[in-house]
Amino acid sequence: MDPAAGIGIPLAFGAGLISFLSPCVLPLVPGYLSAVAGVNDTAELRARRVIGPTLAFIGSFSAIYIALGLLGQQALRGAFTGTTARDVCGALIVVMGLLFVASPFVPRIAREWHLPALAQRAGRSGPVLTGAAFAIAWTPCSGPTLGAIISAAGTSSSAYRGAFLLAIYCAGLGVPFLITGLAFGKATAALNVVKRHYPVVIGLGGAVLVGMGVLIFTGQFELLNVHVSDWLRATGLPNLNSDT
């Protein structure tokens, strides 16, 4: 059982959600939604104007992240094999988790590439280019979580499964964008609560990444997957360890 099955699926989605909630992405969500919807003021956001462009926006940055992830996966699989690949990828995920925890205290880690000209032109040209601008500008910011998922994908049994895991990560990052756009007022109030508790978000996110890395490094991830599979089977819930 590889990380692209079982408990690895919700963990990848959670990593994407952590990226969305991170201090260098969350405050800029209203601006991106305005650009995607083609409005100048978030007060003009309406569900019917948001859903189509936001899906295109999510698809655009997801395509870039999945492509980057597959390149990283192939590099890891080419350099390491067997248990060595597992150990290296597990150690990398632990490092990414520690970097994520350290990011609020080390601005260079949490930086993003501000490309105002690109973002402005992308906003006028449609959600696909806006999504590409987001992926390019915020890859350094989402680096720890994205890097952790790429490392996990490096131990996957195939490129297909690795791409699936990366797609789940992108869903975790993209679905909150869609929900925020569809219910901007209520979502904004909820996200303001998150902003007031950034240390908790960062701490939990880092703990999840470090824990995932330790499980993979020690070989316990497979055992955890077996336990989760047995529990799902016993409760009659869908088995995430089935072929994806």
Tab-separated table of C-alpha atoms in Angstrom:
chain	number	residue	atom	x	y	z
A	1	MET	CA	0.000	0.000	0.000
A	2	ASP	CA	1.581	3.268	-1.065
A	3	PRO	CA	0.895	6.880	0.047
A	4	ALA	CA	-1.530	7.344	-2.861
A	5	ALA	CA	-4.054	5.094	-1.116
A	6	GLY	CA	-5.666	4.681	2.263
A	7	ILE	CA	-4.811	7.282	4.883
A	8	GLY	CA	-2.526	9.069	2.398
A	9	ILE	CA	-5.568	10.448	0.538
A	10	PRO	CA	-7.045	12.531	3.393
A	11	LEU	CA	-3.518	13.519	4.444
A	12	ALA	CA	-2.825	14.906	0.960
A	13	PHE	CA	-6.132	16.793	0.986
A	14	GLY	CA	-5.270	18.136	4.438
A	15	ALA	CA	-1.879	19.315	3.195
A	16	GLY	CA	-3.621	21.292	0.447
A	17	LEU	CA	-6.005	22.794	2.999
A	18	ILE	CA	-3.037	23.766	5.170
A	19	SER	CA	-1.501	25.525	2.161
A	20	PHE	CA	-4.719	27.497	1.662
A	21	LEU	CA	-4.835	28.502	5.339
A	22	SER	CA	-1.165	29.501	5.472
A	23	PRO	CA	-0.392	33.161	6.283
A	24	CYS	CA	1.027	33.881	2.840
A	25	VAL	CA	-2.026	32.625	0.879
A	26	LEU	CA	-5.151	33.209	2.961
A	27	PRO	CA	-4.953	37.041	3.181
A	28	LEU	CA	-4.725	37.275	-0.618
A	29	VAL	CA	-7.716	35.044	-1.416
A	30	PRO	CA	-10.183	37.967	-1.879
A	31	GLY	CA	-7.883	39.605	-4.414
A	32	TYR	CA	-7.512	36.425	-6.435
A	33	LEU	CA	-11.238	35.752	-6.384
A	34	SER	CA	-11.919	39.298	-7.610
A	35	ALA	CA	-9.435	38.814	-10.453
A	36	VAL	CA	-10.877	35.411	-11.352
A	37	ALA	CA	-14.473	36.687	-11.360
A	38	GLY	CA	-13.504	39.852	-13.254
A	39	VAL	CA	-14.816	42.290	-10.637
A	40	ASN	CA	-13.115	45.210	-8.962
A	41	ASP	CA	-14.750	44.811	-5.553
A	42	THR	CA	-15.386	41.645	-3.527
A	43	ALA	CA	-18.860	43.069	-2.775
A	44	GLU	CA	-19.711	42.295	-6.405
A	45	LEU	CA	-18.923	38.582	-6.057
A	46	ARG	CA	-21.927	36.428	-6.919
A	47	ALA	CA	-22.104	32.620	-6.987
A	48	ARG	CA	-23.150	32.454	-10.649
A	49	ARG	CA	-20.187	34.649	-11.641
A	50	VAL	CA	-17.690	32.723	-9.525
A	51	ILE	CA	-18.193	28.990	-9.987
A	52	GLY	CA	-17.108	28.592	-13.640
A	53	PRO	CA	-14.084	30.929	-13.536
A	54	THR	CA	-12.979	29.545	-10.162
A	55	LEU	CA	-13.045	25.963	-11.484
A	56	ALA	CA	-10.901	27.086	-14.423
A	57	PHE	CA	-8.549	28.860	-12.011
A	58	ILE	CA	-8.224	25.722	-9.867
A	59	GLY	CA	-7.665	23.555	-12.938
A	60	SER	CA	-4.922	25.867	-14.164
A	61	PHE	CA	-2.795	25.934	-11.025
A	62	SER	CA	-3.481	22.226	-10.437
A	63	ALA	CA	-2.072	21.338	-13.868
A	64	ILE	CA	1.134	23.237	-13.077
A	65	TYR	CA	1.518	21.742	-9.602
A	66	ILE	CA	0.864	18.207	-10.867
A	67	ALA	CA	3.404	18.669	-13.665
A	68	LEU	CA	6.004	19.982	-11.198
A	69	GLY	CA	5.164	17.145	-8.836
A	70	LEU	CA	5.568	14.461	-11.484
A	71	LEU	CA	8.965	15.868	-12.432
A	72	GLY	CA	10.003	15.738	-8.785
A	73	GLN	CA	8.587	12.245	-8.414
A	74	GLN	CA	10.532	10.960	-11.408
A	75	ALA	CA	13.720	12.570	-10.096
A	76	LEU	CA	13.283	10.827	-6.731
A	77	ARG	CA	12.415	7.500	-8.313
A	78	GLY	CA	15.393	7.776	-10.638
A	79	ALA	CA	17.835	8.563	-7.845
A	80	PHE	CA	16.608	6.106	-5.212
A	81	THR	CA	14.944	2.705	-5.183
A	82	GLY	CA	13.469	0.294	-2.662
A	83	THR	CA	13.743	1.070	1.027
A	84	THR	CA	16.277	3.811	0.297
A	85	ALA	CA	13.617	5.735	-1.618
A	86	ARG	CA	11.207	5.249	1.274
A	87	ASP	CA	13.743	6.442	3.843
A	88	VAL	CA	14.814	9.476	1.810
A	89	CYS	CA	11.246	10.523	1.043
A	90	GLY	CA	10.211	10.072	4.670
A	91	ALA	CA	13.139	12.192	5.839
A	92	LEU	CA	12.316	14.877	3.266
A	93	ILE	CA	8.712	15.048	4.495
A	94	VAL	CA	9.931	15.493	8.081
A	95	VAL	CA	12.206	18.323	6.932
A	96	MET	CA	9.309	19.957	5.051
A	97	GLY	CA	7.155	19.751	8.173
A	98	LEU	CA	9.849	21.430	10.252
A	99	LEU	CA	10.282	24.136	7.603
A	100	PHE	CA	6.542	24.751	7.657
A	101	VAL	CA	6.605	25.243	11.439
A	102	ALA	CA	9.631	27.536	11.114
A	103	SER	CA	8.167	29.613	8.271
A	104	PRO	CA	6.467	32.275	10.468
A	105	PHE	CA	9.814	32.957	12.154
A	106	VAL	CA	11.996	32.854	9.020
A	107	PRO	CA	10.522	35.200	6.378
A	108	ARG	CA	12.783	33.816	3.652
A	109	ILE	CA	11.039	30.435	3.967
A	110	ALA	CA	7.526	31.899	3.746
A	111	ARG	CA	8.303	34.235	0.892
A	112	GLU	CA	6.398	34.348	-2.368
A	113	TRP	CA	7.335	35.792	-5.718
A	114	HIS	CA	5.291	38.924	-6.225
A	115	LEU	CA	4.663	39.327	-9.928
A	116	PRO	CA	2.269	42.289	-10.044
A	117	ALA	CA	2.521	42.812	-13.801
A	118	LEU	CA	1.853	39.125	-14.502
A	119	ALA	CA	-1.026	38.962	-12.016
A	120	GLN	CA	-2.587	42.142	-13.413
A	121	ARG	CA	-2.398	40.936	-17.001
A	122	ALA	CA	-3.590	37.475	-15.993
A	123	GLY	CA	-6.605	38.962	-14.240
A	124	ARG	CA	-7.613	40.734	-17.445
A	125	SER	CA	-7.023	37.642	-19.573
A	126	GLY	CA	-9.106	35.149	-17.656
A	127	PRO	CA	-9.037	32.614	-14.837
A	128	VAL	CA	-6.697	30.167	-16.592
A	129	LEU	CA	-3.860	32.676	-16.734
A	130	THR	CA	-4.718	33.872	-13.227
A	131	GLY	CA	-4.328	30.284	-12.013
A	132	ALA	CA	-0.972	30.029	-13.757
A	133	ALA	CA	0.134	33.292	-12.130
A	134	PHE	CA	-0.938	31.947	-8.730
A	135	ALA	CA	1.032	28.724	-9.222
A	136	ILE	CA	4.174	30.589	-10.332
A	137	ALA	CA	4.036	33.280	-7.666
A	138	TRP	CA	3.137	31.103	-4.714
A	139	THR	CA	5.146	27.923	-5.332
A	140	PRO	CA	7.883	29.056	-2.867
A	141	CYS	CA	5.222	29.826	-0.252
A	142	SER	CA	3.493	26.452	-0.600
A	143	GLY	CA	6.868	24.718	-0.942
A	144	PRO	CA	6.883	22.794	2.369
A	145	THR	CA	3.440	21.245	1.914
A	146	LEU	CA	3.796	20.718	-1.837
A	147	GLY	CA	7.300	19.321	-1.318
A	148	ALA	CA	5.973	16.884	1.275
A	149	ILE	CA	3.334	15.556	-1.117
A	150	ILE	CA	5.864	15.306	-3.955
A	151	SER	CA	8.134	13.330	-1.622
A	152	ALA	CA	5.242	11.043	-0.696
A	153	ALA	CA	4.459	10.601	-4.391
A	154	GLY	CA	8.100	9.600	-4.877
A	155	THR	CA	7.408	6.380	-2.971
A	156	SER	CA	4.235	5.673	-4.942
A	157	SER	CA	4.065	2.538	-7.059
A	158	SER	CA	3.408	4.394	-10.319
A	159	ALA	CA	3.324	7.827	-11.934
A	160	TYR	CA	-0.466	7.485	-12.194
A	161	ARG	CA	-0.831	7.040	-8.451
A	162	GLY	CA	1.626	9.864	-7.834
A	163	ALA	CA	-0.431	12.165	-10.066
A	164	PHE	CA	-3.571	11.105	-8.203
A	165	LEU	CA	-1.999	12.040	-4.856
A	166	LEU	CA	-0.944	15.424	-6.250
A	167	ALA	CA	-4.468	15.977	-7.600
A	168	ILE	CA	-5.869	15.330	-4.115
A	169	TYR	CA	-3.453	17.925	-2.731
A	170	CYS	CA	-4.628	20.431	-5.347
A	171	ALA	CA	-8.249	19.657	-4.418
A	172	GLY	CA	-7.441	20.477	-0.798
A	173	LEU	CA	-6.018	23.806	-1.946
A	174	GLY	CA	-8.700	24.527	-4.540
A	175	VAL	CA	-11.975	23.530	-2.867
A	176	PRO	CA	-11.671	26.271	-0.193
A	177	PHE	CA	-11.226	28.832	-2.991
A	178	LEU	CA	-14.500	27.628	-4.505
A	179	ILE	CA	-16.360	27.595	-1.187
A	180	THR	CA	-15.090	31.078	-0.342
A	181	GLY	CA	-16.247	32.396	-3.694
A	182	LEU	CA	-19.704	30.839	-3.413
A	183	ALA	CA	-20.330	32.082	0.133
A	184	PHE	CA	-17.908	34.974	0.426
A	185	GLY	CA	-19.491	36.753	3.402
A	186	LYS	CA	-19.865	33.703	5.658
A	187	ALA	CA	-16.553	32.225	4.539
A	188	THR	CA	-14.730	35.472	5.242
A	189	ALA	CA	-16.033	35.504	8.817
A	190	ALA	CA	-14.831	31.922	9.321
A	191	LEU	CA	-11.434	32.653	7.781
A	192	ASN	CA	-10.992	35.636	10.083
A	193	VAL	CA	-11.186	33.189	12.983
A	194	VAL	CA	-8.433	31.144	11.352
A	195	LYS	CA	-6.255	34.250	11.007
A	196	ARG	CA	-6.520	34.856	14.737
A	197	HIS	CA	-5.261	31.326	15.396
A	198	TYR	CA	-2.397	31.080	12.907
A	199	PRO	CA	0.020	29.537	15.469
A	200	VAL	CA	-2.406	26.632	15.978
A	201	VAL	CA	-2.832	26.133	12.214
A	202	ILE	CA	0.932	26.188	11.653
A	203	GLY	CA	1.588	23.858	14.580
A	204	LEU	CA	-1.039	21.302	13.550
A	205	GLY	CA	0.021	21.439	9.920
A	206	GLY	CA	3.659	20.895	10.781
A	207	ALA	CA	2.769	18.044	13.134
A	208	VAL	CA	0.771	16.289	10.402
A	209	LEU	CA	3.643	16.558	7.911
A	210	VAL	CA	6.272	15.434	10.428
A	211	GLY	CA	4.079	12.550	11.570
A	212	MET	CA	3.509	11.432	7.986
A	213	GLY	CA	7.251	11.557	7.294
A	214	VAL	CA	8.102	9.535	10.397
A	215	LEU	CA	5.506	6.884	9.507
A	216	ILE	CA	6.914	6.525	5.995
A	217	PHE	CA	10.549	6.521	7.204
A	218	THR	CA	9.905	3.820	9.798
A	219	GLY	CA	7.763	1.705	7.498
A	220	GLN	CA	4.722	2.133	9.756
A	221	PHE	CA	2.688	3.910	7.083
A	222	GLU	CA	1.795	0.584	5.488
A	223	LEU	CA	0.737	-0.829	8.870
A	224	LEU	CA	-1.451	2.227	9.508
A	225	ASN	CA	-3.025	1.752	6.081
A	226	VAL	CA	-3.841	-1.856	6.950
A	227	HIS	CA	-5.520	-0.815	10.206
A	228	VAL	CA	-7.509	1.911	8.436
A	229	SER	CA	-8.531	-0.551	5.714
A	230	ASP	CA	-9.706	-3.085	8.314
A	231	TRP	CA	-11.669	-0.398	10.176
A	232	LEU	CA	-13.355	0.836	6.984
A	233	ARG	CA	-14.262	-2.708	6.022
A	234	ALA	CA	-15.713	-3.365	9.471
A	235	THR	CA	-17.834	-0.212	9.415
A	236	GLY	CA	-18.979	-0.697	5.814
A	237	LEU	CA	-17.444	2.590	4.646
A	238	PRO	CA	-15.734	2.935	1.216
A	239	ASN	CA	-12.238	1.441	1.233
A	240	LEU	CA	-9.665	4.092	0.311
A	241	ASN	CA	-7.097	1.357	-0.300
A	242	SER	CA	-8.922	0.150	-3.407
A	243	ASP	CA	-7.400	0.880	-6.798
A	244	THR	CA	-7.504	4.583	-7.645
